[in-house]
PDB file of C-alpha atoms in Angstrom:
ATOM      1  CA  MET A   1      17.349   5.204 -27.215  1.00  0.00           C
ATOM      2  CA  THR A   2      15.610   1.709 -26.670  1.00  0.00           C
ATOM      3  CA  ALA A   3      12.821   1.328 -23.872  1.00  0.00           C
ATOM      4  CA  PRO A   4      14.518   1.084 -20.715  1.00  0.00           C
ATOM      5  CA  ALA A   5      14.284  -2.548 -18.981  1.00  0.00           C
ATOM      6  CA  LEU A   6      14.499  -0.677 -15.616  1.00  0.00           C
ATOM      7  CA  SER A   7      12.779   2.509 -14.462  1.00  0.00           C
ATOM      8  CA  VAL A   8      13.745   3.884 -11.111  1.00  0.00           C
ATOM      9  CA  LEU A   9      11.129   6.254  -9.477  1.00  0.00           C
ATOM     10  CA  ILE A  10      11.849   8.860  -6.818  1.00  0.00           C
ATOM     11  CA  PRO A  11       9.095  10.768  -5.443  1.00  0.00           C
ATOM     12  CA  VAL A  12      10.125  13.985  -3.852  1.00  0.00           C
ATOM     13  CA  VAL A  13       6.944  14.611  -1.528  1.00  0.00           C
ATOM     14  CA  GLU A  14       7.931  14.812   2.132  1.00  0.00           C
ATOM     15  CA  ARG A  15      11.450  15.560   2.636  1.00  0.00           C
ATOM     16  CA  ALA A  16      14.592  15.184   0.342  1.00  0.00           C
ATOM     17  CA  ASP A  17      18.291  14.920   0.790  1.00  0.00           C
ATOM     18  CA  ASP A  18      20.564  16.573  -2.184  1.00  0.00           C
ATOM     19  CA  LEU A  19      19.404  14.695  -5.176  1.00  0.00           C
ATOM     20  CA  ARG A  20      22.762  14.982  -6.756  1.00  0.00           C
ATOM     21  CA  THR A  21      24.563  13.118  -3.867  1.00  0.00           C
ATOM     22  CA  LEU A  22      21.599  10.603  -3.976  1.00  0.00           C
ATOM     23  CA  HIS A  23      21.937  10.197  -7.689  1.00  0.00           C
ATOM     24  CA  ALA A  24      25.721   9.756  -7.507  1.00  0.00           C
ATOM     25  CA  ALA A  25      25.371   7.004  -5.050  1.00  0.00           C
ATOM     26  CA  PHE A  26      22.637   5.108  -6.542  1.00  0.00           C
ATOM     27  CA  GLU A  27      23.590   5.267 -10.247  1.00  0.00           C
ATOM     28  CA  PRO A  28      26.653   3.104 -10.131  1.00  0.00           C
ATOM     29  CA  PRO A  29      24.694  -0.020  -8.753  1.00  0.00           C
ATOM     30  CA  ILE A  30      21.738   0.469 -11.201  1.00  0.00           C
ATOM     31  CA  ALA A  31      24.027   0.890 -14.156  1.00  0.00           C
ATOM     32  CA  GLY A  32      25.895  -2.332 -12.897  1.00  0.00           C
ATOM     33  CA  LEU A  33      22.793  -4.368 -13.385  1.00  0.00           C
ATOM     34  CA  GLY A  34      23.658  -4.336 -17.182  1.00  0.00           C
ATOM     35  CA  ARG A  35      20.187  -3.076 -18.256  1.00  0.00           C
ATOM     36  CA  GLU A  36      18.789   0.051 -19.950  1.00  0.00           C
ATOM     37  CA  TYR A  37      17.539   2.217 -17.445  1.00  0.00           C
ATOM     38  CA  GLU A  38      16.128   5.703 -16.513  1.00  0.00           C
ATOM     39  CA  PHE A  39      15.734   7.886 -13.303  1.00  0.00           C
ATOM     40  CA  LEU A  40      12.291   9.481 -13.039  1.00  0.00           C
ATOM     41  CA  TYR A  41      12.301  12.276 -10.194  1.00  0.00           C
ATOM     42  CA  LEU A  42       8.632  13.164  -9.349  1.00  0.00           C
ATOM     43  CA  VAL A  43       8.850  16.462  -7.387  1.00  0.00           C
ATOM     44  CA  SER A  44       6.002  18.025  -5.620  1.00  0.00           C
ATOM     45  CA  ARG A  45       5.307  21.628  -6.243  1.00  0.00           C
ATOM     46  CA  GLU A  46       6.891  23.083  -2.936  1.00  0.00           C
ATOM     47  CA  PHE A  47      10.448  21.395  -3.490  1.00  0.00           C
ATOM     48  CA  GLU A  48      11.895  24.130  -5.426  1.00  0.00           C
ATOM     49  CA  ASP A  49      15.430  23.196  -4.550  1.00  0.00           C
ATOM     50  CA  ALA A  50      14.992  19.801  -5.230  1.00  0.00           C
ATOM     51  CA  PHE A  51      13.409  20.486  -8.503  1.00  0.00           C
ATOM     52  CA  GLN A  52      16.346  22.560  -9.549  1.00  0.00           C
ATOM     53  CA  GLN A  53      18.803  19.700  -8.614  1.00  0.00           C
ATOM     54  CA  ALA A  54      16.485  17.270 -10.441  1.00  0.00           C
ATOM     55  CA  MET A  55      16.877  19.452 -13.587  1.00  0.00           C
ATOM     56  CA  GLU A  56      20.604  19.719 -13.259  1.00  0.00           C
ATOM     57  CA  LEU A  57      20.805  15.933 -13.426  1.00  0.00           C
ATOM     58  CA  HIS A  58      18.428  15.998 -16.597  1.00  0.00           C
ATOM     59  CA  GLU A  59      20.628  18.550 -18.403  1.00  0.00           C
ATOM     60  CA  ARG A  60      23.747  16.432 -17.623  1.00  0.00           C
ATOM     61  CA  ASP A  61      22.140  13.190 -18.829  1.00  0.00           C
ATOM     62  CA  PRO A  62      19.078  13.810 -20.528  1.00  0.00           C
ATOM     63  CA  GLU A  63      19.039  10.134 -21.849  1.00  0.00           C
ATOM     64  CA  HIS A  64      18.812   8.670 -18.304  1.00  0.00           C
ATOM     65  CA  VAL A  65      17.209  11.396 -16.156  1.00  0.00           C
ATOM     66  CA  ARG A  66      13.499  12.522 -16.597  1.00  0.00           C
ATOM     67  CA  VAL A  67      11.629  14.982 -14.314  1.00  0.00           C
ATOM     68  CA  VAL A  68       8.096  15.456 -13.654  1.00  0.00           C
ATOM     69  CA  ARG A  69       6.924  18.390 -11.516  1.00  0.00           C
ATOM     70  CA  PHE A  70       3.277  18.543 -10.155  1.00  0.00           C
ATOM     71  CA  GLY A  71       1.417  21.887 -10.361  1.00  0.00           C
ATOM     72  CA  GLN A  72       0.309  21.428  -6.479  1.00  0.00           C
ATOM     73  CA  PRO A  73       1.400  19.449  -3.529  1.00  0.00           C
ATOM     74  CA  VAL A  74       1.114  15.736  -3.949  1.00  0.00           C
ATOM     75  CA  GLY A  75       1.309  12.772  -1.702  1.00  0.00           C
ATOM     76  CA  GLU A  76       3.667   9.826  -2.335  1.00  0.00           C
ATOM     77  CA  ALA A  77       0.838   7.470  -3.543  1.00  0.00           C
ATOM     78  CA  GLY A  78      -0.064  10.151  -6.277  1.00  0.00           C
ATOM     79  CA  ALA A  79       3.338  10.810  -7.343  1.00  0.00           C
ATOM     80  CA  LEU A  80       3.856   7.115  -7.759  1.00  0.00           C
ATOM     81  CA  ALA A  81       0.760   6.559  -9.645  1.00  0.00           C
ATOM     82  CA  VAL A  82       1.899   9.040 -12.270  1.00  0.00           C
ATOM     83  CA  GLY A  83       5.320   7.623 -12.156  1.00  0.00           C
ATOM     84  CA  PHE A  84       4.005   4.130 -12.971  1.00  0.00           C
ATOM     85  CA  GLN A  85       2.045   5.589 -15.869  1.00  0.00           C
ATOM     86  CA  ARG A  86       4.918   7.283 -17.300  1.00  0.00           C
ATOM     87  CA  ALA A  87       7.672   4.529 -16.514  1.00  0.00           C
ATOM     88  CA  ARG A  88       9.051   2.817 -19.367  1.00  0.00           C
ATOM     89  CA  GLY A  89      10.685  -0.140 -17.820  1.00  0.00           C
ATOM     90  CA  GLU A  90       9.218  -3.589 -17.324  1.00  0.00           C
ATOM     91  CA  LEU A  91      11.128  -3.763 -13.902  1.00  0.00           C
ATOM     92  CA  ILE A  92      10.236  -0.699 -11.669  1.00  0.00           C
ATOM     93  CA  LEU A  93      12.446   0.355  -8.571  1.00  0.00           C
ATOM     94  CA  THR A  94      10.949   2.734  -6.105  1.00  0.00           C
ATOM     95  CA  MET A  95      13.072   4.581  -3.897  1.00  0.00           C
ATOM     96  CA  PRO A  96      12.598   7.522  -1.267  1.00  0.00           C
ATOM     97  CA  ALA A  97      14.227  10.986  -1.998  1.00  0.00           C
ATOM     98  CA  TYR A  98      16.566  10.619   0.788  1.00  0.00           C
ATOM     99  CA  PHE A  99      19.031   8.001   1.884  1.00  0.00           C
ATOM    100  CA  ASP A 100      17.420   4.976   3.707  1.00  0.00           C
ATOM    101  CA  ALA A 101      18.634   1.503   2.533  1.00  0.00           C
ATOM    102  CA  GLU A 102      22.207   1.032   1.256  1.00  0.00           C
ATOM    103  CA  PRO A 103      22.523   1.660  -2.528  1.00  0.00           C
ATOM    104  CA  GLY A 104      23.832  -1.719  -3.140  1.00  0.00           C
ATOM    105  CA  GLY A 105      20.775  -3.214  -2.028  1.00  0.00           C
ATOM    106  CA  VAL A 106      19.115  -2.487  -5.321  1.00  0.00           C
ATOM    107  CA  THR A 107      21.300  -5.413  -6.959  1.00  0.00           C
ATOM    108  CA  ALA A 108      19.671  -7.789  -4.358  1.00  0.00           C
ATOM    109  CA  LEU A 109      16.226  -6.481  -5.059  1.00  0.00           C
ATOM    110  CA  ALA A 110      16.640  -6.910  -8.726  1.00  0.00           C
ATOM    111  CA  ALA A 111      18.197 -10.398  -8.309  1.00  0.00           C
ATOM    112  CA  ALA A 112      15.113 -11.482  -6.273  1.00  0.00           C
ATOM    113  CA  VAL A 113      12.636 -10.458  -8.808  1.00  0.00           C
ATOM    114  CA  GLY A 114      14.670 -12.003 -11.532  1.00  0.00           C
ATOM    115  CA  LYS A 115      14.575 -15.252  -9.717  1.00  0.00           C
ATOM    116  CA  GLY A 116      10.894 -15.407  -9.410  1.00  0.00           C
ATOM    117  CA  ALA A 117       9.532 -12.831  -6.973  1.00  0.00           C
ATOM    118  CA  ASP A 118       6.874 -10.469  -8.350  1.00  0.00           C
ATOM    119  CA  LEU A 119       7.596  -7.719  -5.834  1.00  0.00           C
ATOM    120  CA  ALA A 120      10.722  -7.575  -3.453  1.00  0.00           C
ATOM    121  CA  PHE A 121      11.345  -4.796  -0.794  1.00  0.00           C
ATOM    122  CA  ALA A 122      14.104  -3.924   1.351  1.00  0.00           C
ATOM    123  CA  SER A 123      13.971  -4.990   5.050  1.00  0.00           C
ATOM    124  CA  ARG A 124      16.553  -2.486   6.716  1.00  0.00           C
ATOM    125  CA  THR A 125      18.895  -4.202   8.957  1.00  0.00           C
ATOM    126  CA  GLY A 126      21.602  -2.818  11.414  1.00  0.00           C
ATOM    127  CA  ARG A 127      19.443   0.275  11.893  1.00  0.00           C
ATOM    128  CA  ARG A 128      20.983   3.163  13.731  1.00  0.00           C
ATOM    129  CA  ASP A 129      17.955   5.275  14.328  1.00  0.00           C
ATOM    130  CA  ARG A 130      17.152   6.747  17.673  1.00  0.00           C
ATOM    131  CA  PRO A 131      15.370   4.459  20.002  1.00  0.00           C
ATOM    132  CA  ALA A 132      12.125   6.242  19.693  1.00  0.00           C
ATOM    133  CA  LYS A 133      12.227   5.681  16.020  1.00  0.00           C
ATOM    134  CA  ARG A 134      12.940   2.087  16.202  1.00  0.00           C
ATOM    135  CA  LEU A 135      10.104   1.558  18.825  1.00  0.00           C
ATOM    136  CA  GLN A 136       7.651   3.428  16.319  1.00  0.00           C
ATOM    137  CA  SER A 137       8.632   1.177  13.477  1.00  0.00           C
ATOM    138  CA  ALA A 138       8.297  -1.910  15.617  1.00  0.00           C
ATOM    139  CA  VAL A 139       4.868  -0.898  16.761  1.00  0.00           C
ATOM    140  CA  PHE A 140       3.706  -0.099  13.065  1.00  0.00           C
ATOM    141  CA  ASN A 141       4.838  -3.234  11.873  1.00  0.00           C
ATOM    142  CA  ARG A 142       3.608  -5.394  14.576  1.00  0.00           C
ATOM    143  CA  LEU A 143      -0.021  -3.799  14.042  1.00  0.00           C
ATOM    144  CA  ALA A 144       0.325  -3.944  10.215  1.00  0.00           C
ATOM    145  CA  SER A 145       1.225  -7.572  10.541  1.00  0.00           C
ATOM    146  CA  TRP A 146      -1.813  -8.312  12.791  1.00  0.00           C
ATOM    147  CA  ALA A 147      -4.273  -6.574  10.681  1.00  0.00           C
ATOM    148  CA  THR A 148      -3.111  -8.041   7.444  1.00  0.00           C
ATOM    149  CA  GLY A 149      -2.334 -11.528   8.579  1.00  0.00           C
ATOM    150  CA  THR A 150       1.308 -11.377   6.931  1.00  0.00           C
ATOM    151  CA  ARG A 151       4.821 -11.667   8.673  1.00  0.00           C
ATOM    152  CA  PHE A 152       6.639  -8.597   6.997  1.00  0.00           C
ATOM    153  CA  ARG A 153       9.207  -6.956   9.260  1.00  0.00           C
ATOM    154  CA  ASP A 154       9.649  -3.634   7.611  1.00  0.00           C
ATOM    155  CA  LEU A 155       6.522  -2.479   5.688  1.00  0.00           C
ATOM    156  CA  ALA A 156       7.629   1.164   6.230  1.00  0.00           C
ATOM    157  CA  SER A 157      10.552   0.599   3.704  1.00  0.00           C
ATOM    158  CA  ALA A 158      10.194   2.655   0.618  1.00  0.00           C
ATOM    159  CA  THR A 159      12.863   0.813  -1.491  1.00  0.00           C
ATOM    160  CA  ARG A 160      10.980  -1.785  -3.832  1.00  0.00           C
ATOM    161  CA  ALA A 161      11.489  -3.610  -7.009  1.00  0.00           C
ATOM    162  CA  VAL A 162       8.358  -4.653  -8.687  1.00  0.00           C
ATOM    163  CA  ARG A 163       7.133  -6.157 -12.079  1.00  0.00           C
ATOM    164  CA  ARG A 164       5.113  -3.727 -14.344  1.00  0.00           C
ATOM    165  CA  GLU A 165       2.269  -6.297 -14.485  1.00  0.00           C
ATOM    166  CA  VAL A 166       1.887  -6.436 -10.755  1.00  0.00           C
ATOM    167  CA  LEU A 167       1.328  -2.614 -10.668  1.00  0.00           C
ATOM    168  CA  ALA A 168      -1.633  -2.669 -12.988  1.00  0.00           C
ATOM    169  CA  GLU A 169      -3.692  -4.578 -10.503  1.00  0.00           C
ATOM    170  CA  LEU A 170      -2.728  -2.866  -7.148  1.00  0.00           C
ATOM    171  CA  PRO A 171      -4.910   0.088  -5.823  1.00  0.00           C
ATOM    172  CA  LEU A 172      -2.655   3.015  -5.278  1.00  0.00           C
ATOM    173  CA  TYR A 173      -4.380   5.967  -3.377  1.00  0.00           C
ATOM    174  CA  GLY A 174      -4.246   7.844  -0.176  1.00  0.00           C
ATOM    175  CA  ASP A 175      -1.242   6.161   1.758  1.00  0.00           C
ATOM    176  CA  PHE A 176      -1.694   2.795   0.632  1.00  0.00           C
ATOM    177  CA  HIS A 177       1.859   2.966  -1.079  1.00  0.00           C
ATOM    178  CA  ARG A 178       3.164   1.795   2.355  1.00  0.00           C
ATOM    179  CA  PHE A 179       1.130  -1.543   1.805  1.00  0.00           C
ATOM    180  CA  LEU A 180       2.007  -2.318  -1.512  1.00  0.00           C
ATOM    181  CA  PRO A 181       3.696  -5.733  -0.442  1.00  0.00           C
ATOM    182  CA  VAL A 182       0.433  -6.653   1.534  1.00  0.00           C
ATOM    183  CA  LEU A 183      -1.671  -5.838  -1.435  1.00  0.00           C
ATOM    184  CA  ALA A 184       0.356  -7.861  -3.821  1.00  0.00           C
ATOM    185  CA  HIS A 185       0.601 -10.676  -1.440  1.00  0.00           C
ATOM    186  CA  GLN A 186      -3.186 -10.685  -1.235  1.00  0.00           C
ATOM    187  CA  LEU A 187      -3.756 -10.866  -4.899  1.00  0.00           C
ATOM    188  CA  GLY A 188      -1.434 -14.056  -4.920  1.00  0.00           C
ATOM    189  CA  PHE A 189       1.704 -12.221  -6.215  1.00  0.00           C
ATOM    190  CA  ALA A 190       5.248 -13.678  -4.958  1.00  0.00           C
ATOM    191  CA  VAL A 191       6.418 -11.118  -2.500  1.00  0.00           C
ATOM    192  CA  GLU A 192       9.803 -11.416  -1.025  1.00  0.00           C
ATOM    193  CA  GLU A 193      11.557  -9.396   1.721  1.00  0.00           C
ATOM    194  CA  VAL A 194      15.173  -8.994   1.244  1.00  0.00           C
ATOM    195  CA  PRO A 195      17.530  -7.876   3.990  1.00  0.00           C
ATOM    196  CA  VAL A 196      19.641  -4.798   3.122  1.00  0.00           C
ATOM    197  CA  PRO A 197      21.745  -2.745   5.519  1.00  0.00           C
ATOM    198  CA  GLN A 198      20.483   0.816   6.497  1.00  0.00           C
ATOM    199  CA  ASP A 199      22.684   3.448   5.043  1.00  0.00           C
ATOM    200  CA  LEU A 200      25.013   5.225   7.277  1.00  0.00           C
ATOM    201  CA  ARG A 201      23.692   8.584   6.020  1.00  0.00           C
ATOM    202  CA  ALA A 202      19.998   7.770   6.858  1.00  0.00           C
ATOM    203  CA  ALA A 203      18.562  10.480   9.217  1.00  0.00           C
ATOM    204  CA  ALA A 204      14.838  10.008   9.511  1.00  0.00           C
ATOM    205  CA  PRO A 205      12.975  12.281  12.398  1.00  0.00           C
ATOM    206  CA  ALA A 206      12.537  10.644  15.677  1.00  0.00           C
ATOM    207  CA  VAL A 207       9.066  12.164  16.173  1.00  0.00           C
ATOM    208  CA  TYR A 208       6.308  13.167  13.834  1.00  0.00           C
ATOM    209  CA  ARG A 209       3.280  15.603  14.520  1.00  0.00           C
ATOM    210  CA  PRO A 210       0.509  13.694  16.318  1.00  0.00           C
ATOM    211  CA  ARG A 211      -1.732  13.768  13.255  1.00  0.00           C
ATOM    212  CA  VAL A 212       0.731  11.504  11.298  1.00  0.00           C
ATOM    213  CA  TYR A 213       0.347   8.793  14.152  1.00  0.00           C
ATOM    214  CA  LEU A 214      -3.660   9.140  13.907  1.00  0.00           C
ATOM    215  CA  TRP A 215      -3.318   8.571  10.065  1.00  0.00           C
ATOM    216  CA  ARG A 216      -1.063   5.639  10.259  1.00  0.00           C
ATOM    217  CA  LEU A 217      -3.590   4.083  12.682  1.00  0.00           C
ATOM    218  CA  LEU A 218      -6.413   4.781  10.214  1.00  0.00           C
ATOM    219  CA  ASP A 219      -4.554   3.389   7.364  1.00  0.00           C
ATOM    220  CA  ILE A 220      -3.795   0.203   9.271  1.00  0.00           C
ATOM    221  CA  LEU A 221      -7.555   0.048  10.146  1.00  0.00           C
ATOM    222  CA  SER A 222      -8.331   0.521   6.307  1.00  0.00           C
ATOM    223  CA  VAL A 223      -5.931  -2.042   5.300  1.00  0.00           C
ATOM    224  CA  PHE A 224      -7.456  -4.373   7.853  1.00  0.00           C
ATOM    225  CA  PHE A 225     -10.878  -4.129   6.415  1.00  0.00           C
ATOM    226  CA  LEU A 226      -9.550  -4.182   2.853  1.00  0.00           C
ATOM    227  CA  THR A 227      -7.672  -7.334   3.020  1.00  0.00           C
ATOM    228  CA  ARG A 228      -9.972  -9.447   5.411  1.00  0.00           C
ATOM    229  CA  PHE A 229     -13.720  -8.160   4.717  1.00  0.00           C
ATOM    230  CA  THR A 230     -13.876  -6.510   1.455  1.00  0.00           C
ATOM    231  CA  ARG A 231     -15.740  -9.475  -0.037  1.00  0.00           C
ATOM    232  CA  ARG A 232     -17.538 -10.506   3.366  1.00  0.00           C
ATOM    233  CA  PRO A 233     -18.558  -7.123   5.052  1.00  0.00           C
ATOM    234  CA  LEU A 234     -21.353  -8.790   6.943  1.00  0.00           C
ATOM    235  CA  ARG A 235     -18.896 -10.712   8.898  1.00  0.00           C
ATOM    236  CA  LEU A 236     -17.392  -7.682  10.322  1.00  0.00           C
ATOM    237  CA  PHE A 237     -20.335  -5.504  10.759  1.00  0.00           C
ATOM    238  CA  GLY A 238     -22.457  -8.486  11.820  1.00  0.00           C
ATOM    239  CA  ALA A 239     -20.002  -9.444  14.397  1.00  0.00           C
ATOM    240  CA  VAL A 240     -19.816  -5.952  15.778  1.00  0.00           C
ATOM    241  CA  GLY A 241     -23.559  -5.648  15.629  1.00  0.00           C
ATOM    242  CA  THR A 242     -24.183  -8.777  17.300  1.00  0.00           C
ATOM    243  CA  LEU A 243     -21.766  -7.848  20.249  1.00  0.00           C
ATOM    244  CA  PHE A 244     -23.364  -4.492  20.789  1.00  0.00           C
ATOM    245  CA  GLY A 245     -26.886  -5.918  20.284  1.00  0.00           C
ATOM    246  CA  LEU A 246     -26.225  -8.835  22.839  1.00  0.00           C
ATOM    247  CA  LEU A 247     -24.646  -6.287  25.234  1.00  0.00           C
ATOM    248  CA  GLY A 248     -27.621  -3.771  24.937  1.00  0.00           C
ATOM    249  CA  ALA A 249     -30.245  -6.751  25.157  1.00  0.00           C
ATOM    250  CA  THR A 250     -28.706  -7.940  28.402  1.00  0.00           C
ATOM    251  CA  ILE A 251     -28.821  -4.538  29.987  1.00  0.00           C
ATOM    252  CA  VAL A 252     -32.343  -3.882  29.013  1.00  0.00           C
ATOM    253  CA  LEU A 253     -33.406  -7.371  30.185  1.00  0.00           C
ATOM    254  CA  VAL A 254     -31.647  -7.075  33.617  1.00  0.00           C
ATOM    255  CA  VAL A 255     -33.470  -3.524  34.108  1.00  0.00           C
ATOM    256  CA  GLY A 256     -36.755  -5.011  32.986  1.00  0.00           C
ATOM    257  CA  VAL A 257     -36.545  -7.878  35.569  1.00  0.00           C
ATOM    258  CA  GLN A 258     -35.469  -5.173  38.402  1.00  0.00           C
ATOM    259  CA  ARG A 259     -38.454  -3.100  37.457  1.00  0.00           C
ATOM    260  CA  LEU A 260     -40.759  -6.155  37.785  1.00  0.00           C
ATOM    261  CA  LEU A 261     -39.245  -6.741  41.139  1.00  0.00           C
ATOM    262  CA  GLY A 262     -40.164  -3.184  42.228  1.00  0.00           C
ATOM    263  CA  GLN A 263     -37.134  -0.961  41.472  1.00  0.00           C
ATOM    264  CA  PRO A 264     -38.158   2.158  39.871  1.00  0.00           C
ATOM    265  CA  LEU A 265     -36.786   3.263  36.156  1.00  0.00           C
ATOM    266  CA  ALA A 266     -36.279   6.807  37.136  1.00  0.00           C
ATOM    267  CA  GLU A 267     -32.587   7.843  37.277  1.00  0.00           C
ATOM    268  CA  ARG A 268     -31.486   4.693  35.772  1.00  0.00           C
ATOM    269  CA  PRO A 269     -29.076   5.958  32.823  1.00  0.00           C
ATOM    270  CA  VAL A 270     -27.999   2.273  32.355  1.00  0.00           C
ATOM    271  CA  LEU A 271     -31.235   1.898  30.544  1.00  0.00           C
ATOM    272  CA  VAL A 272     -30.397   4.678  28.094  1.00  0.00           C
ATOM    273  CA  LEU A 273     -27.002   2.998  27.593  1.00  0.00           C
ATOM    274  CA  GLY A 274     -28.779  -0.388  26.768  1.00  0.00           C
ATOM    275  CA  ILE A 275     -31.149   1.057  24.198  1.00  0.00           C
ATOM    276  CA  LEU A 276     -28.334   2.867  22.610  1.00  0.00           C
ATOM    277  CA  LEU A 277     -26.296  -0.265  22.424  1.00  0.00           C
ATOM    278  CA  LEU A 278     -29.207  -1.926  20.684  1.00  0.00           C
ATOM    279  CA  GLY A 279     -29.636   0.761  18.231  1.00  0.00           C
ATOM    280  CA  LEU A 280     -25.901   0.775  17.356  1.00  0.00           C
ATOM    281  CA  GLY A 281     -25.932  -3.084  16.940  1.00  0.00           C
ATOM    282  CA  VAL A 282     -29.091  -2.858  14.630  1.00  0.00           C
ATOM    283  CA  GLN A 283     -27.250  -0.090  12.660  1.00  0.00           C
ATOM    284  CA  ALA A 284     -23.999  -1.973  12.329  1.00  0.00           C
ATOM    285  CA  PHE A 285     -25.951  -5.017  11.184  1.00  0.00           C
ATOM    286  CA  THR A 286     -27.581  -3.126   8.507  1.00  0.00           C
ATOM    287  CA  VAL A 287     -24.469  -1.690   7.146  1.00  0.00           C
ATOM    288  CA  GLY A 288     -23.161  -5.023   6.851  1.00  0.00           C
ATOM    289  CA  LEU A 289     -26.168  -6.418   5.163  1.00  0.00           C
ATOM    290  CA  LEU A 290     -26.151  -3.334   2.652  1.00  0.00           C
ATOM    291  CA  GLY A 291     -22.539  -4.202   1.831  1.00  0.00           C
ATOM    292  CA  GLU A 292     -23.437  -7.808   1.114  1.00  0.00           C
ATOM    293  CA  LEU A 293     -26.228  -6.698  -1.081  1.00  0.00           C
ATOM    294  CA  LEU A 294     -24.038  -4.364  -3.125  1.00  0.00           C
ATOM    295  CA  LEU A 295     -21.558  -7.014  -3.682  1.00  0.00           C
ATOM    296  CA  PHE A 296     -24.284  -9.444  -4.831  1.00  0.00           C
ATOM    297  CA  PHE A 297     -25.381  -7.057  -7.517  1.00  0.00           C
ATOM    298  CA  HIS A 298     -21.965  -6.135  -8.675  1.00  0.00           C
ATOM    299  CA  ALA A 299     -20.189  -9.590  -8.164  1.00  0.00           C
ATOM    300  CA  ARG A 300     -19.920 -10.243 -11.958  1.00  0.00           C
ATOM    301  CA  GLU A 301     -17.901  -6.976 -12.266  1.00  0.00           C
ATOM    302  CA  ILE A 302     -15.407  -7.749  -9.363  1.00  0.00           C
ATOM    303  CA  PRO A 303     -12.961 -10.614 -10.105  1.00  0.00           C
ATOM    304  CA  GLU A 304     -12.723 -12.946  -7.290  1.00  0.00           C
ATOM    305  CA  TYR A 305      -9.372 -14.288  -8.001  1.00  0.00           C
ATOM    306  CA  ARG A 306      -6.320 -13.506 -10.100  1.00  0.00           C
ATOM    307  CA  LEU A 307      -5.218 -16.058 -12.759  1.00  0.00           C
ATOM    308  CA  ALA A 308      -1.461 -16.618 -12.577  1.00  0.00           C
ATOM    309  CA  GLU A 309      -0.994 -19.199 -15.213  1.00  0.00           C
ATOM    310  CA  VAL A 310      -3.547 -21.288 -17.534  1.00  0.00           C
ATOM    311  CA  HIS A 311      -2.125 -24.335 -19.192  1.00  0.00           C
ATOM    312  CA  GLU A 312      -4.580 -26.091 -21.729  1.00  0.00           C
ATOM    313  CA  ALA A 313      -4.716 -27.804 -25.027  1.00  0.00           C
ATOM    314  CA  ALA A 314      -5.494 -25.764 -27.956  1.00  0.00           C
ATOM    315  CA  PRO A 315      -9.441 -26.315 -28.907  1.00  0.00           C
ATOM    316  CA  ALA A 316     -10.180 -28.597 -31.684  1.00  0.00           C
ATOM    317  CA  PRO A 317     -11.218 -26.984 -34.863  1.00  0.00           C
ATOM    318  CA  LEU A 318     -14.809 -27.025 -35.633  1.00  0.00           C
ATOM    319  CA  PRO A 319     -16.042 -29.417 -38.480  1.00  0.00           C
ATOM    320  CA  GLU A 320     -16.548 -27.751 -41.683  1.00  0.00           C
ATOM    321  CA  ARG A 321     -20.239 -27.557 -42.741  1.00  0.00           C
ATOM    322  CA  ALA A 322     -20.925 -29.353 -45.944  1.00  0.00           C
ATOM    323  CA  GLU A 323     -22.575 -27.309 -48.541  1.00  0.00           C
ATOM    324  CA  PRO A 324     -26.104 -28.406 -49.517  1.00  0.00           C
ATOM    325  CA  LYS A 325     -26.595 -29.919 -52.861  1.00  0.00           C
ATOM    326  CA  HIS A 326     -28.763 -28.305 -55.366  1.00  0.00           C
TER     327      HIS A 326
END
């Protein structure tokens, strides 16, 4: 078998529909692209039934189906990172292990990459989720758009097509797999959001555990910092430190003036608040300054920009040195 031109990565880490039904729905449009292809199922340890289903698909078609099972529970980012390393295709398609976007949408995603996009992801239209689920998605996308300065409408979509060279430059850990379009856009890659109808069989839970919402909020804060202040930490921490410091200094100044006018300092908790804010301001400013110093000393190790293309004339050959006469 020649090296596949297309690798389909399906991480089984959170929930999964019947993989045999999912495979039967997605294989025809994948095969219809006219490329060599492979399905790579990345199964977390606790999904025994899904592993058996994936092995059944592998035994039925070992040429096009590969299975990786992890020795312990893993998250989606970890599973995708292993999948990226083992994928043999130049074009990589990621899909959830459950019905989400319509299978026919992979054709539009592959076409978008073929026309010049480096990463294309499905923006689900005609959603039939419960109102609570649609509200959560809208809030998540609004917050993520504000934090990252982008205008993507459906960052939570897990159906994407991406060139292999893009993945080599993207950090993938924690839950940053949700922000692959944002990270690729930040590095200057061409990112396209392709409208794809939601599959009628999609059945995402309407409400998650409270910790899930906390993690999503922390992820957005992490991406906000990484996309805006990674190379200028003093701007963020300096602004926060200045705000706290000015507020604390104002409180201390007002209390000091009142003391000069005869008002005693006893039983004035506002003075403690002012001193605390002053201390927080100094600490925040110091953290930002230390970040700037670290960047300064390691600036040569961190590329500032990604070069997309270089066009230049070939260097002229050096003149040959004349041999000395004896």
